[in-house]
Coordinates of C-alpha atoms in Angstrom, one line a residue:
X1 CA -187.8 -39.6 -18.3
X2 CA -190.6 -37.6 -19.2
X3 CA -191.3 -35.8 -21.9
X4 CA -191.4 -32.0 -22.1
X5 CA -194.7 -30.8 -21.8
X6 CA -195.2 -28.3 -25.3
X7 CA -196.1 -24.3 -24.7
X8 CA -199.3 -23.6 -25.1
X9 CA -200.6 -20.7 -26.8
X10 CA -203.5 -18.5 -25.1
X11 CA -205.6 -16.2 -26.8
X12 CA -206.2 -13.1 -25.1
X13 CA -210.4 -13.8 -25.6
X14 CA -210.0 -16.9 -23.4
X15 CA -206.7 -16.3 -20.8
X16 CA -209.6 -14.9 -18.1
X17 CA -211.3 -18.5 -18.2
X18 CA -207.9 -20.0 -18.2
X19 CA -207.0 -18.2 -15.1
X20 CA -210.5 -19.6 -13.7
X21 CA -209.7 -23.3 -14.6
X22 CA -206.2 -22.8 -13.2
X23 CA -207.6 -21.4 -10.0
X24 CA -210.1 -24.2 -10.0
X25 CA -207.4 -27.1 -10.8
X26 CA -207.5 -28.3 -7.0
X27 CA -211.5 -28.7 -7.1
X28 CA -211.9 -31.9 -9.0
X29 CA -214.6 -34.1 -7.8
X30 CA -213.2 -38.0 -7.8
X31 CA -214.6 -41.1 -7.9
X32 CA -214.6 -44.5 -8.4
X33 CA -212.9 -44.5 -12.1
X34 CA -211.0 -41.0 -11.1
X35 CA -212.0 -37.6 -11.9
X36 CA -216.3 -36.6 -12.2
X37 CA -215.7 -33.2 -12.5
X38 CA -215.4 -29.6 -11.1
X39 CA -216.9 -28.9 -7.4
X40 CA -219.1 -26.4 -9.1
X41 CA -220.1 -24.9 -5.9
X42 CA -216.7 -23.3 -5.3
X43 CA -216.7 -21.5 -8.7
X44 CA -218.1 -18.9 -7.4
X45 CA -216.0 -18.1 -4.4
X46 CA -212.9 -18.8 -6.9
X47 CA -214.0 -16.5 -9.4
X48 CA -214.6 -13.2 -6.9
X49 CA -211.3 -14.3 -5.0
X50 CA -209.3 -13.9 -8.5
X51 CA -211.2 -10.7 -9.5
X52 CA -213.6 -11.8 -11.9
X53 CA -216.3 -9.0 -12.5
X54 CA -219.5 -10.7 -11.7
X55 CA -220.7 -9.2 -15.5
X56 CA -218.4 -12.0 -17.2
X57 CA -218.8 -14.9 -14.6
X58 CA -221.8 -16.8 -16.3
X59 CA -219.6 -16.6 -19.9
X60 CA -216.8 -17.4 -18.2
X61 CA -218.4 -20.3 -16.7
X62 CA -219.8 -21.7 -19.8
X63 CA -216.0 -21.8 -21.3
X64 CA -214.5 -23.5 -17.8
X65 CA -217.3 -26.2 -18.6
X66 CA -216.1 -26.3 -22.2
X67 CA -212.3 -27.2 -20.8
X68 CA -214.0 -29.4 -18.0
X69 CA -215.4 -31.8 -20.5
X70 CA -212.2 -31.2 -22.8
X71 CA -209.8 -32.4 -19.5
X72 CA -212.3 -35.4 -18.7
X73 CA -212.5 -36.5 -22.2
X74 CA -208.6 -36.6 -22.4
X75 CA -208.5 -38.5 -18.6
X76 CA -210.5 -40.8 -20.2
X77 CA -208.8 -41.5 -22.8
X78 CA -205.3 -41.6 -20.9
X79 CA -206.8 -43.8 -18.7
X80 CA -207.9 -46.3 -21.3
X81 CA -204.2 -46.7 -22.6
X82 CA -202.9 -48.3 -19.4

């Protein structure tokens, strides 16, 4: 059985680059040992498609790399347990 996943709280200063990294969660680029890292080159397409003023995509941006690294560290790490 698996085990409930716990809610996450979202502050309102970050739910916009949630939405991105959401939007983004089919993008992954994969290789040998799984997951790189985002196909950067559809962020852009991604972000005007969900409505992202082009004045907050490069902040935006730097916070979707911040969860990137945050999700690859924690693939990593889940990976090394098996």
């Amino acid at each position: 059985m698996e085990e409930a996943t716990p809610e996450t709280e979202i502050w309102p200063d970050n739910a916009r680059a949630v939405e991105v990294f959401v939007a983004m969660s089919t993008q992954w680029r994969i290789g040998a040992v799984g997951a790189v890292g985002l196909d950067y080159n559809v962020v852009p397409l991604v972000m005007r498609m969900i409505g992202i003023p082009a004045s907050e995509r490069l902040g935006l941006f730097e916070s979707l790399r911040t969860m990137e690294e945050t999700a690859l560290a924690t693939m990593r790490e889940n990976r090394s347990k098996t």
